[in-house]
Amino acid sequence: MNPEVRQYPLAFATGDPPSFDNFVTGRNEAAVDAVRAAAAGRGDRYLYLSGPGGTGKTHLLIAAARAAAGFYLDPGEPGVGPEVTERLEDTCLVCLDGIGAAAGRPEWERALFRMFNALENAGTPLFVSDRLPPGRLGLDLPDLASRLASGLVLRLAVLGEDELERVLVTRARERGFELSRQVASYLVTRERRDVRHLLALLDRLDHHSLAARRPVTIPFVRAMLEKAGQPRS
């Protein structure tokens, strides 16, 4: 495969490239196990991940692509055209993130249908994701919709407050600072319940606390957010 078309994001919010080891599983253990096994060539060849934003679909697809030295593609990324789907059948694994971005775009739908058939004929695994399940994507090409509904569909669940709090406390400790459960609860109940967003916020807290030489307390968090134009009660 031509290496310049391997579409990996260049930066990650937490500074750590997505992997199976740093994925927050929560109630998604069965889905994570299925993706991990399939990426290693031991499971289903075609998987469809669905679920609300913040459930880790992108993380899992990038983790799978990295583990298998495969190809990751987000059709919604600016500057990415349907021609990037060509000649991928020799790739170890293709991961297509946010396929709903192609709905209603004839060139993309036709290109994805051709890609799906080429991968199937070559025996190349394909992992797909979107917030919506296959039957609700609003695709204009019936054959593509039928293909997308033909594999194993894995529904990812959002993490609960308690799980998110434990994630923040654990990740803070891994970064070398203490985050109390009270501060973690303050963040979870006032910010978006999105793991990527919360871990990016944790990085900011770490940086600001080191610069100010102050522990991360609720008043410290409140002051940082207010300074950033995000007043919190």
JSON list of C-alpha atoms in Angstrom, two decimals:
[
{"chain": "A", "resi": 1, "resn": "MET", "atom": "CA", "xyz": [0.00, 0.00, 0.00]},
{"chain": "A", "resi": 2, "resn": "ASN", "atom": "CA", "xyz": [1.13, 3.57, -0.74]},
{"chain": "A", "resi": 3, "resn": "PRO", "atom": "CA", "xyz": [2.13, 4.98, 2.71]},
{"chain": "A", "resi": 4, "resn": "GLU", "atom": "CA", "xyz": [1.14, 8.59, 2.04]},
{"chain": "A", "resi": 5, "resn": "VAL", "atom": "CA", "xyz": [-2.55, 7.69, 1.97]},
{"chain": "A", "resi": 6, "resn": "ARG", "atom": "CA", "xyz": [-2.55, 6.17, 5.44]},
{"chain": "A", "resi": 7, "resn": "GLN", "atom": "CA", "xyz": [-4.85, 8.70, 7.07]},
{"chain": "A", "resi": 8, "resn": "TYR", "atom": "CA", "xyz": [-3.91, 9.03, 10.73]},
{"chain": "A", "resi": 9, "resn": "PRO", "atom": "CA", "xyz": [-4.68, 12.16, 12.74]},
{"chain": "A", "resi": 10, "resn": "LEU", "atom": "CA", "xyz": [-1.45, 14.02, 13.42]},
{"chain": "A", "resi": 11, "resn": "ALA", "atom": "CA", "xyz": [-2.23, 15.03, 17.01]},
{"chain": "A", "resi": 12, "resn": "PHE", "atom": "CA", "xyz": [-4.28, 13.63, 19.84]},
{"chain": "A", "resi": 13, "resn": "ALA", "atom": "CA", "xyz": [-5.97, 15.54, 22.64]},
{"chain": "A", "resi": 14, "resn": "THR", "atom": "CA", "xyz": [-4.33, 13.55, 25.42]},
{"chain": "A", "resi": 15, "resn": "GLY", "atom": "CA", "xyz": [-0.90, 13.38, 23.80]},
{"chain": "A", "resi": 16, "resn": "ASP", "atom": "CA", "xyz": [-1.15, 9.58, 23.72]},
{"chain": "A", "resi": 17, "resn": "PRO", "atom": "CA", "xyz": [-2.02, 7.89, 20.40]},
{"chain": "A", "resi": 18, "resn": "PRO", "atom": "CA", "xyz": [-5.23, 5.87, 20.72]},
{"chain": "A", "resi": 19, "resn": "SER", "atom": "CA", "xyz": [-4.60, 2.23, 21.53]},
{"chain": "A", "resi": 20, "resn": "PHE", "atom": "CA", "xyz": [-6.55, -0.68, 22.97]},
{"chain": "A", "resi": 21, "resn": "ASP", "atom": "CA", "xyz": [-4.59, -0.38, 26.20]},
{"chain": "A", "resi": 22, "resn": "ASN", "atom": "CA", "xyz": [-5.60, 3.23, 26.87]},
{"chain": "A", "resi": 23, "resn": "PHE", "atom": "CA", "xyz": [-9.24, 2.83, 25.84]},
{"chain": "A", "resi": 24, "resn": "VAL", "atom": "CA", "xyz": [-11.76, 3.36, 28.64]},
{"chain": "A", "resi": 25, "resn": "THR", "atom": "CA", "xyz": [-13.93, 0.26, 28.37]},
{"chain": "A", "resi": 26, "resn": "GLY", "atom": "CA", "xyz": [-16.82, 0.85, 30.77]},
{"chain": "A", "resi": 27, "resn": "ARG", "atom": "CA", "xyz": [-19.79, -1.24, 29.66]},
{"chain": "A", "resi": 28, "resn": "ASN", "atom": "CA", "xyz": [-18.27, -1.82, 26.23]},
{"chain": "A", "resi": 29, "resn": "GLU", "atom": "CA", "xyz": [-16.02, -4.74, 27.11]},
{"chain": "A", "resi": 30, "resn": "ALA", "atom": "CA", "xyz": [-17.63, -7.16, 24.65]},
{"chain": "A", "resi": 31, "resn": "ALA", "atom": "CA", "xyz": [-17.43, -4.64, 21.80]},
{"chain": "A", "resi": 32, "resn": "VAL", "atom": "CA", "xyz": [-13.79, -3.82, 22.56]},
{"chain": "A", "resi": 33, "resn": "ASP", "atom": "CA", "xyz": [-12.90, -7.51, 22.68]},
{"chain": "A", "resi": 34, "resn": "ALA", "atom": "CA", "xyz": [-14.58, -8.03, 19.30]},
{"chain": "A", "resi": 35, "resn": "VAL", "atom": "CA", "xyz": [-12.69, -5.14, 17.67]},
{"chain": "A", "resi": 36, "resn": "ARG", "atom": "CA", "xyz": [-9.39, -6.22, 19.20]},
{"chain": "A", "resi": 37, "resn": "ALA", "atom": "CA", "xyz": [-9.80, -9.81, 18.05]},
{"chain": "A", "resi": 38, "resn": "ALA", "atom": "CA", "xyz": [-10.87, -8.78, 14.56]},
{"chain": "A", "resi": 39, "resn": "ALA", "atom": "CA", "xyz": [-7.89, -6.40, 14.24]},
{"chain": "A", "resi": 40, "resn": "ALA", "atom": "CA", "xyz": [-5.64, -9.34, 15.10]},
{"chain": "A", "resi": 41, "resn": "GLY", "atom": "CA", "xyz": [-7.31, -11.47, 12.43]},
{"chain": "A", "resi": 42, "resn": "ARG", "atom": "CA", "xyz": [-9.16, -13.68, 14.88]},
{"chain": "A", "resi": 43, "resn": "GLY", "atom": "CA", "xyz": [-12.71, -12.35, 14.59]},
{"chain": "A", "resi": 44, "resn": "ASP", "atom": "CA", "xyz": [-15.30, -10.99, 12.17]},
{"chain": "A", "resi": 45, "resn": "ARG", "atom": "CA", "xyz": [-13.92, -9.48, 8.98]},
{"chain": "A", "resi": 46, "resn": "TYR", "atom": "CA", "xyz": [-16.55, -6.73, 8.87]},
{"chain": "A", "resi": 47, "resn": "LEU", "atom": "CA", "xyz": [-17.63, -4.68, 11.91]},
{"chain": "A", "resi": 48, "resn": "TYR", "atom": "CA", "xyz": [-19.90, -1.67, 12.26]},
{"chain": "A", "resi": 49, "resn": "LEU", "atom": "CA", "xyz": [-19.55, 0.48, 15.40]},
{"chain": "A", "resi": 50, "resn": "SER", "atom": "CA", "xyz": [-22.40, 2.80, 16.33]},
{"chain": "A", "resi": 51, "resn": "GLY", "atom": "CA", "xyz": [-23.15, 4.96, 19.34]},
{"chain": "A", "resi": 52, "resn": "PRO", "atom": "CA", "xyz": [-23.39, 8.57, 20.51]},
{"chain": "A", "resi": 53, "resn": "GLY", "atom": "CA", "xyz": [-20.48, 10.99, 20.35]},
{"chain": "A", "resi": 54, "resn": "GLY", "atom": "CA", "xyz": [-17.88, 10.46, 23.04]},
{"chain": "A", "resi": 55, "resn": "THR", "atom": "CA", "xyz": [-18.27, 6.69, 23.23]},
{"chain": "A", "resi": 56, "resn": "GLY", "atom": "CA", "xyz": [-14.87, 5.98, 21.66]},
{"chain": "A", "resi": 57, "resn": "LYS", "atom": "CA", "xyz": [-15.67, 4.93, 18.10]},
{"chain": "A", "resi": 58, "resn": "THR", "atom": "CA", "xyz": [-12.82, 6.95, 16.62]},
{"chain": "A", "resi": 59, "resn": "HIS", "atom": "CA", "xyz": [-10.44, 5.79, 19.35]},
{"chain": "A", "resi": 60, "resn": "LEU", "atom": "CA", "xyz": [-11.18, 2.13, 18.62]},
{"chain": "A", "resi": 61, "resn": "LEU", "atom": "CA", "xyz": [-10.84, 2.52, 14.86]},
{"chain": "A", "resi": 62, "resn": "ILE", "atom": "CA", "xyz": [-7.49, 4.29, 15.15]},
{"chain": "A", "resi": 63, "resn": "ALA", "atom": "CA", "xyz": [-6.34, 1.72, 17.71]},
{"chain": "A", "resi": 64, "resn": "ALA", "atom": "CA", "xyz": [-7.30, -1.08, 15.33]},
{"chain": "A", "resi": 65, "resn": "ALA", "atom": "CA", "xyz": [-5.62, 0.58, 12.35]},
{"chain": "A", "resi": 66, "resn": "ARG", "atom": "CA", "xyz": [-2.44, 1.15, 14.34]},
{"chain": "A", "resi": 67, "resn": "ALA", "atom": "CA", "xyz": [-2.42, -2.40, 15.70]},
{"chain": "A", "resi": 68, "resn": "ALA", "atom": "CA", "xyz": [-2.83, -3.92, 12.23]},
{"chain": "A", "resi": 69, "resn": "ALA", "atom": "CA", "xyz": [-0.73, -1.32, 10.34]},
{"chain": "A", "resi": 70, "resn": "GLY", "atom": "CA", "xyz": [-3.92, -0.57, 8.43]},
{"chain": "A", "resi": 71, "resn": "PHE", "atom": "CA", "xyz": [-5.65, 2.43, 6.91]},
{"chain": "A", "resi": 72, "resn": "TYR", "atom": "CA", "xyz": [-7.83, 4.95, 8.74]},
{"chain": "A", "resi": 73, "resn": "LEU", "atom": "CA", "xyz": [-10.16, 7.28, 6.84]},
{"chain": "A", "resi": 74, "resn": "ASP", "atom": "CA", "xyz": [-12.70, 9.91, 7.90]},
{"chain": "A", "resi": 75, "resn": "PRO", "atom": "CA", "xyz": [-14.73, 10.97, 4.82]},
{"chain": "A", "resi": 76, "resn": "GLY", "atom": "CA", "xyz": [-15.82, 14.10, 6.67]},
{"chain": "A", "resi": 77, "resn": "GLU", "atom": "CA", "xyz": [-12.27, 15.46, 6.92]},
{"chain": "A", "resi": 78, "resn": "PRO", "atom": "CA", "xyz": [-11.69, 18.61, 4.81]},
{"chain": "A", "resi": 79, "resn": "GLY", "atom": "CA", "xyz": [-9.79, 17.94, 1.63]},
{"chain": "A", "resi": 80, "resn": "VAL", "atom": "CA", "xyz": [-10.43, 14.19, 1.61]},
{"chain": "A", "resi": 81, "resn": "GLY", "atom": "CA", "xyz": [-12.05, 13.07, -1.64]},
{"chain": "A", "resi": 82, "resn": "PRO", "atom": "CA", "xyz": [-13.65, 9.76, -2.69]},
{"chain": "A", "resi": 83, "resn": "GLU", "atom": "CA", "xyz": [-10.60, 8.84, -4.79]},
{"chain": "A", "resi": 84, "resn": "VAL", "atom": "CA", "xyz": [-8.78, 7.96, -1.55]},
{"chain": "A", "resi": 85, "resn": "THR", "atom": "CA", "xyz": [-10.92, 4.80, -1.36]},
{"chain": "A", "resi": 86, "resn": "GLU", "atom": "CA", "xyz": [-9.27, 3.32, -4.45]},
{"chain": "A", "resi": 87, "resn": "ARG", "atom": "CA", "xyz": [-6.80, 0.42, -4.43]},
{"chain": "A", "resi": 88, "resn": "LEU", "atom": "CA", "xyz": [-7.07, -0.39, -0.73]},
{"chain": "A", "resi": 89, "resn": "GLU", "atom": "CA", "xyz": [-7.68, -4.11, -1.16]},
{"chain": "A", "resi": 90, "resn": "ASP", "atom": "CA", "xyz": [-4.04, -4.97, -0.44]},
{"chain": "A", "resi": 91, "resn": "THR", "atom": "CA", "xyz": [-4.18, -3.17, 2.91]},
{"chain": "A", "resi": 92, "resn": "CYS", "atom": "CA", "xyz": [-4.19, -5.26, 6.10]},
{"chain": "A", "resi": 93, "resn": "LEU", "atom": "CA", "xyz": [-7.28, -3.44, 7.43]},
{"chain": "A", "resi": 94, "resn": "VAL", "atom": "CA", "xyz": [-9.44, -0.48, 6.41]},
{"chain": "A", "resi": 95, "resn": "CYS", "atom": "CA", "xyz": [-11.15, 1.63, 9.10]},
{"chain": "A", "resi": 96, "resn": "LEU", "atom": "CA", "xyz": [-13.82, 4.04, 7.88]},
{"chain": "A", "resi": 97, "resn": "ASP", "atom": "CA", "xyz": [-14.90, 6.55, 10.54]},
{"chain": "A", "resi": 98, "resn": "GLY", "atom": "CA", "xyz": [-18.13, 8.56, 10.41]},
{"chain": "A", "resi": 99, "resn": "ILE", "atom": "CA", "xyz": [-19.53, 7.05, 7.23]},
{"chain": "A", "resi": 100, "resn": "GLY", "atom": "CA", "xyz": [-22.66, 9.18, 7.63]},
{"chain": "A", "resi": 101, "resn": "ALA", "atom": "CA", "xyz": [-20.65, 12.09, 6.20]},
{"chain": "A", "resi": 102, "resn": "ALA", "atom": "CA", "xyz": [-20.88, 10.33, 2.82]},
{"chain": "A", "resi": 103, "resn": "ALA", "atom": "CA", "xyz": [-24.69, 10.10, 2.87]},
{"chain": "A", "resi": 104, "resn": "GLY", "atom": "CA", "xyz": [-26.33, 12.07, 0.08]},
{"chain": "A", "resi": 105, "resn": "ARG", "atom": "CA", "xyz": [-23.02, 12.57, -1.75]},
{"chain": "A", "resi": 106, "resn": "PRO", "atom": "CA", "xyz": [-23.31, 10.40, -4.90]},
{"chain": "A", "resi": 107, "resn": "GLU", "atom": "CA", "xyz": [-19.58, 10.31, -5.69]},
{"chain": "A", "resi": 108, "resn": "TRP", "atom": "CA", "xyz": [-18.75, 9.18, -2.17]},
{"chain": "A", "resi": 109, "resn": "GLU", "atom": "CA", "xyz": [-21.53, 6.60, -2.02]},
{"chain": "A", "resi": 110, "resn": "ARG", "atom": "CA", "xyz": [-20.50, 5.03, -5.33]},
{"chain": "A", "resi": 111, "resn": "ALA", "atom": "CA", "xyz": [-16.83, 5.06, -4.32]},
{"chain": "A", "resi": 112, "resn": "LEU", "atom": "CA", "xyz": [-17.58, 3.39, -0.99]},
{"chain": "A", "resi": 113, "resn": "PHE", "atom": "CA", "xyz": [-19.71, 0.74, -2.68]},
{"chain": "A", "resi": 114, "resn": "ARG", "atom": "CA", "xyz": [-16.87, -0.06, -5.08]},
{"chain": "A", "resi": 115, "resn": "MET", "atom": "CA", "xyz": [-14.41, -0.13, -2.19]},
{"chain": "A", "resi": 116, "resn": "PHE", "atom": "CA", "xyz": [-16.64, -2.45, -0.15]},
{"chain": "A", "resi": 117, "resn": "ASN", "atom": "CA", "xyz": [-16.85, -4.92, -3.04]},
{"chain": "A", "resi": 118, "resn": "ALA", "atom": "CA", "xyz": [-13.11, -4.77, -3.73]},
{"chain": "A", "resi": 119, "resn": "LEU", "atom": "CA", "xyz": [-12.27, -5.39, -0.06]},
{"chain": "A", "resi": 120, "resn": "GLU", "atom": "CA", "xyz": [-14.75, -8.26, 0.14]},
{"chain": "A", "resi": 121, "resn": "ASN", "atom": "CA", "xyz": [-13.32, -9.91, -2.97]},
{"chain": "A", "resi": 122, "resn": "ALA", "atom": "CA", "xyz": [-9.78, -9.55, -1.59]},
{"chain": "A", "resi": 123, "resn": "GLY", "atom": "CA", "xyz": [-10.72, -10.74, 1.90]},
{"chain": "A", "resi": 124, "resn": "THR", "atom": "CA", "xyz": [-9.58, -7.43, 3.43]},
{"chain": "A", "resi": 125, "resn": "PRO", "atom": "CA", "xyz": [-11.18, -6.61, 6.81]},
{"chain": "A", "resi": 126, "resn": "LEU", "atom": "CA", "xyz": [-13.31, -3.46, 7.05]},
{"chain": "A", "resi": 127, "resn": "PHE", "atom": "CA", "xyz": [-14.37, -1.64, 10.21]},
{"chain": "A", "resi": 128, "resn": "VAL", "atom": "CA", "xyz": [-16.95, 1.15, 9.89]},
{"chain": "A", "resi": 129, "resn": "SER", "atom": "CA", "xyz": [-18.39, 3.60, 12.40]},
{"chain": "A", "resi": 130, "resn": "ASP", "atom": "CA", "xyz": [-21.08, 6.23, 12.74]},
{"chain": "A", "resi": 131, "resn": "ARG", "atom": "CA", "xyz": [-23.33, 7.65, 15.42]},
{"chain": "A", "resi": 132, "resn": "LEU", "atom": "CA", "xyz": [-26.29, 6.15, 13.59]},
{"chain": "A", "resi": 133, "resn": "PRO", "atom": "CA", "xyz": [-26.85, 2.44, 12.90]},
{"chain": "A", "resi": 134, "resn": "PRO", "atom": "CA", "xyz": [-26.62, 1.30, 9.25]},
{"chain": "A", "resi": 135, "resn": "GLY", "atom": "CA", "xyz": [-30.36, 1.48, 8.61]},
{"chain": "A", "resi": 136, "resn": "ARG", "atom": "CA", "xyz": [-30.61, 5.13, 9.61]},
{"chain": "A", "resi": 137, "resn": "LEU", "atom": "CA", "xyz": [-27.76, 6.68, 7.64]},
{"chain": "A", "resi": 138, "resn": "GLY", "atom": "CA", "xyz": [-29.99, 8.11, 4.92]},
{"chain": "A", "resi": 139, "resn": "LEU", "atom": "CA", "xyz": [-27.94, 6.69, 2.06]},
{"chain": "A", "resi": 140, "resn": "ASP", "atom": "CA", "xyz": [-29.29, 7.14, -1.47]},
{"chain": "A", "resi": 141, "resn": "LEU", "atom": "CA", "xyz": [-27.58, 4.01, -2.80]},
{"chain": "A", "resi": 142, "resn": "PRO", "atom": "CA", "xyz": [-29.64, 0.98, -1.64]},
{"chain": "A", "resi": 143, "resn": "ASP", "atom": "CA", "xyz": [-26.87, -1.51, -2.44]},
{"chain": "A", "resi": 144, "resn": "LEU", "atom": "CA", "xyz": [-24.42, 0.35, -0.18]},
{"chain": "A", "resi": 145, "resn": "ALA", "atom": "CA", "xyz": [-26.97, 0.48, 2.65]},
{"chain": "A", "resi": 146, "resn": "SER", "atom": "CA", "xyz": [-27.51, -3.27, 2.27]},
{"chain": "A", "resi": 147, "resn": "ARG", "atom": "CA", "xyz": [-23.78, -3.98, 2.39]},
{"chain": "A", "resi": 148, "resn": "LEU", "atom": "CA", "xyz": [-23.30, -1.88, 5.52]},
{"chain": "A", "resi": 149, "resn": "ALA", "atom": "CA", "xyz": [-26.08, -3.76, 7.30]},
{"chain": "A", "resi": 150, "resn": "SER", "atom": "CA", "xyz": [-24.59, -7.16, 6.47]},
{"chain": "A", "resi": 151, "resn": "GLY", "atom": "CA", "xyz": [-21.94, -7.40, 9.19]},
{"chain": "A", "resi": 152, "resn": "LEU", "atom": "CA", "xyz": [-21.70, -7.47, 12.96]},
{"chain": "A", "resi": 153, "resn": "VAL", "atom": "CA", "xyz": [-23.10, -4.24, 14.43]},
{"chain": "A", "resi": 154, "resn": "LEU", "atom": "CA", "xyz": [-21.63, -3.22, 17.80]},
{"chain": "A", "resi": 155, "resn": "ARG", "atom": "CA", "xyz": [-23.44, -0.55, 19.80]},
{"chain": "A", "resi": 156, "resn": "LEU", "atom": "CA", "xyz": [-21.18, 1.43, 22.14]},
{"chain": "A", "resi": 157, "resn": "ALA", "atom": "CA", "xyz": [-22.61, 2.80, 25.39]},
{"chain": "A", "resi": 158, "resn": "VAL", "atom": "CA", "xyz": [-21.68, 6.08, 27.06]},
{"chain": "A", "resi": 159, "resn": "LEU", "atom": "CA", "xyz": [-19.74, 5.95, 30.30]},
{"chain": "A", "resi": 160, "resn": "GLY", "atom": "CA", "xyz": [-21.59, 6.76, 33.50]},
{"chain": "A", "resi": 161, "resn": "GLU", "atom": "CA", "xyz": [-20.58, 9.51, 35.94]},
{"chain": "A", "resi": 162, "resn": "ASP", "atom": "CA", "xyz": [-18.88, 7.09, 38.32]},
{"chain": "A", "resi": 163, "resn": "GLU", "atom": "CA", "xyz": [-16.85, 5.52, 35.50]},
{"chain": "A", "resi": 164, "resn": "LEU", "atom": "CA", "xyz": [-15.78, 8.90, 34.16]},
{"chain": "A", "resi": 165, "resn": "GLU", "atom": "CA", "xyz": [-14.70, 10.04, 37.63]},
{"chain": "A", "resi": 166, "resn": "ARG", "atom": "CA", "xyz": [-12.58, 6.91, 38.07]},
{"chain": "A", "resi": 167, "resn": "VAL", "atom": "CA", "xyz": [-11.02, 7.51, 34.65]},
{"chain": "A", "resi": 168, "resn": "LEU", "atom": "CA", "xyz": [-10.00, 11.06, 35.58]},
{"chain": "A", "resi": 169, "resn": "VAL", "atom": "CA", "xyz": [-8.56, 10.04, 38.95]},
{"chain": "A", "resi": 170, "resn": "THR", "atom": "CA", "xyz": [-6.60, 7.17, 37.40]},
{"chain": "A", "resi": 171, "resn": "ARG", "atom": "CA", "xyz": [-5.29, 9.17, 34.44]},
{"chain": "A", "resi": 172, "resn": "ALA", "atom": "CA", "xyz": [-4.23, 12.03, 36.73]},
{"chain": "A", "resi": 173, "resn": "ARG", "atom": "CA", "xyz": [-2.24, 9.59, 38.85]},
{"chain": "A", "resi": 174, "resn": "GLU", "atom": "CA", "xyz": [-0.60, 8.20, 35.71]},
{"chain": "A", "resi": 175, "resn": "ARG", "atom": "CA", "xyz": [0.42, 11.77, 34.83]},
{"chain": "A", "resi": 176, "resn": "GLY", "atom": "CA", "xyz": [2.00, 12.22, 38.25]},
{"chain": "A", "resi": 177, "resn": "PHE", "atom": "CA", "xyz": [-0.52, 14.36, 40.13]},
{"chain": "A", "resi": 178, "resn": "GLU", "atom": "CA", "xyz": [-3.37, 13.70, 42.50]},
{"chain": "A", "resi": 179, "resn": "LEU", "atom": "CA", "xyz": [-6.95, 14.48, 41.53]},
{"chain": "A", "resi": 180, "resn": "SER", "atom": "CA", "xyz": [-9.47, 14.03, 44.31]},
{"chain": "A", "resi": 181, "resn": "ARG", "atom": "CA", "xyz": [-12.76, 12.29, 43.65]},
{"chain": "A", "resi": 182, "resn": "GLN", "atom": "CA", "xyz": [-14.51, 15.56, 44.56]},
{"chain": "A", "resi": 183, "resn": "VAL", "atom": "CA", "xyz": [-12.66, 17.47, 41.83]},
{"chain": "A", "resi": 184, "resn": "ALA", "atom": "CA", "xyz": [-13.33, 14.67, 39.34]},
{"chain": "A", "resi": 185, "resn": "SER", "atom": "CA", "xyz": [-17.03, 14.83, 40.20]},
{"chain": "A", "resi": 186, "resn": "TYR", "atom": "CA", "xyz": [-16.98, 18.62, 39.76]},
{"chain": "A", "resi": 187, "resn": "LEU", "atom": "CA", "xyz": [-15.57, 18.22, 36.25]},
{"chain": "A", "resi": 188, "resn": "VAL", "atom": "CA", "xyz": [-17.86, 15.40, 35.19]},
{"chain": "A", "resi": 189, "resn": "THR", "atom": "CA", "xyz": [-21.04, 17.16, 36.32]},
{"chain": "A", "resi": 190, "resn": "ARG", "atom": "CA", "xyz": [-20.13, 20.49, 34.70]},
{"chain": "A", "resi": 191, "resn": "GLU", "atom": "CA", "xyz": [-18.37, 19.53, 31.48]},
{"chain": "A", "resi": 192, "resn": "ARG", "atom": "CA", "xyz": [-19.32, 17.48, 28.44]},
{"chain": "A", "resi": 193, "resn": "ARG", "atom": "CA", "xyz": [-19.38, 13.79, 29.31]},
{"chain": "A", "resi": 194, "resn": "ASP", "atom": "CA", "xyz": [-16.97, 13.03, 26.53]},
{"chain": "A", "resi": 195, "resn": "VAL", "atom": "CA", "xyz": [-13.81, 11.13, 27.45]},
{"chain": "A", "resi": 196, "resn": "ARG", "atom": "CA", "xyz": [-11.67, 12.93, 24.88]},
{"chain": "A", "resi": 197, "resn": "HIS", "atom": "CA", "xyz": [-12.86, 16.36, 26.08]},
{"chain": "A", "resi": 198, "resn": "LEU", "atom": "CA", "xyz": [-12.35, 15.50, 29.75]},
{"chain": "A", "resi": 199, "resn": "LEU", "atom": "CA", "xyz": [-8.86, 14.08, 29.21]},
{"chain": "A", "resi": 200, "resn": "ALA", "atom": "CA", "xyz": [-7.86, 17.16, 27.22]},
{"chain": "A", "resi": 201, "resn": "LEU", "atom": "CA", "xyz": [-9.12, 19.26, 30.14]},
{"chain": "A", "resi": 202, "resn": "LEU", "atom": "CA", "xyz": [-7.08, 17.09, 32.49]},
{"chain": "A", "resi": 203, "resn": "ASP", "atom": "CA", "xyz": [-3.95, 17.90, 30.47]},
{"chain": "A", "resi": 204, "resn": "ARG", "atom": "CA", "xyz": [-4.70, 21.61, 30.80]},
{"chain": "A", "resi": 205, "resn": "LEU", "atom": "CA", "xyz": [-5.16, 21.26, 34.54]},
{"chain": "A", "resi": 206, "resn": "ASP", "atom": "CA", "xyz": [-1.86, 19.43, 34.83]},
{"chain": "A", "resi": 207, "resn": "HIS", "atom": "CA", "xyz": [-0.05, 22.14, 32.85]},
{"chain": "A", "resi": 208, "resn": "HIS", "atom": "CA", "xyz": [-1.61, 25.04, 34.78]},
{"chain": "A", "resi": 209, "resn": "SER", "atom": "CA", "xyz": [-1.08, 23.46, 38.19]},
{"chain": "A", "resi": 210, "resn": "LEU", "atom": "CA", "xyz": [2.60, 22.87, 37.42]},
{"chain": "A", "resi": 211, "resn": "ALA", "atom": "CA", "xyz": [3.01, 26.44, 36.19]},
{"chain": "A", "resi": 212, "resn": "ALA", "atom": "CA", "xyz": [1.25, 27.88, 39.25]},
{"chain": "A", "resi": 213, "resn": "ARG", "atom": "CA", "xyz": [2.78, 25.32, 41.63]},
{"chain": "A", "resi": 214, "resn": "ARG", "atom": "CA", "xyz": [-0.64, 24.72, 43.12]},
{"chain": "A", "resi": 215, "resn": "PRO", "atom": "CA", "xyz": [-2.63, 21.53, 43.73]},
{"chain": "A", "resi": 216, "resn": "VAL", "atom": "CA", "xyz": [-5.68, 20.85, 41.61]},
{"chain": "A", "resi": 217, "resn": "THR", "atom": "CA", "xyz": [-8.62, 21.85, 43.80]},
{"chain": "A", "resi": 218, "resn": "ILE", "atom": "CA", "xyz": [-12.17, 22.91, 42.94]},
{"chain": "A", "resi": 219, "resn": "PRO", "atom": "CA", "xyz": [-11.32, 26.65, 43.37]},
{"chain": "A", "resi": 220, "resn": "PHE", "atom": "CA", "xyz": [-8.27, 26.16, 41.13]},
{"chain": "A", "resi": 221, "resn": "VAL", "atom": "CA", "xyz": [-10.37, 24.42, 38.47]},
{"chain": "A", "resi": 222, "resn": "ARG", "atom": "CA", "xyz": [-13.07, 27.10, 38.67]},
{"chain": "A", "resi": 223, "resn": "ALA", "atom": "CA", "xyz": [-10.51, 29.89, 38.30]},
{"chain": "A", "resi": 224, "resn": "MET", "atom": "CA", "xyz": [-8.87, 28.20, 35.31]},
{"chain": "A", "resi": 225, "resn": "LEU", "atom": "CA", "xyz": [-12.16, 27.71, 33.51]},
{"chain": "A", "resi": 226, "resn": "GLU", "atom": "CA", "xyz": [-13.29, 31.27, 34.21]},
{"chain": "A", "resi": 227, "resn": "LYS", "atom": "CA", "xyz": [-9.99, 32.61, 32.89]},
{"chain": "A", "resi": 228, "resn": "ALA", "atom": "CA", "xyz": [-10.52, 30.58, 29.74]},
{"chain": "A", "resi": 229, "resn": "GLY", "atom": "CA", "xyz": [-13.98, 32.11, 29.30]},
{"chain": "A", "resi": 230, "resn": "GLN", "atom": "CA", "xyz": [-15.84, 29.08, 30.63]},
{"chain": "A", "resi": 231, "resn": "PRO", "atom": "CA", "xyz": [-17.48, 30.33, 33.85]},
{"chain": "A", "resi": 232, "resn": "ARG", "atom": "CA", "xyz": [-18.71, 27.56, 36.09]},
{"chain": "A", "resi": 233, "resn": "SER", "atom": "CA", "xyz": [-20.87, 27.63, 39.18]}
]
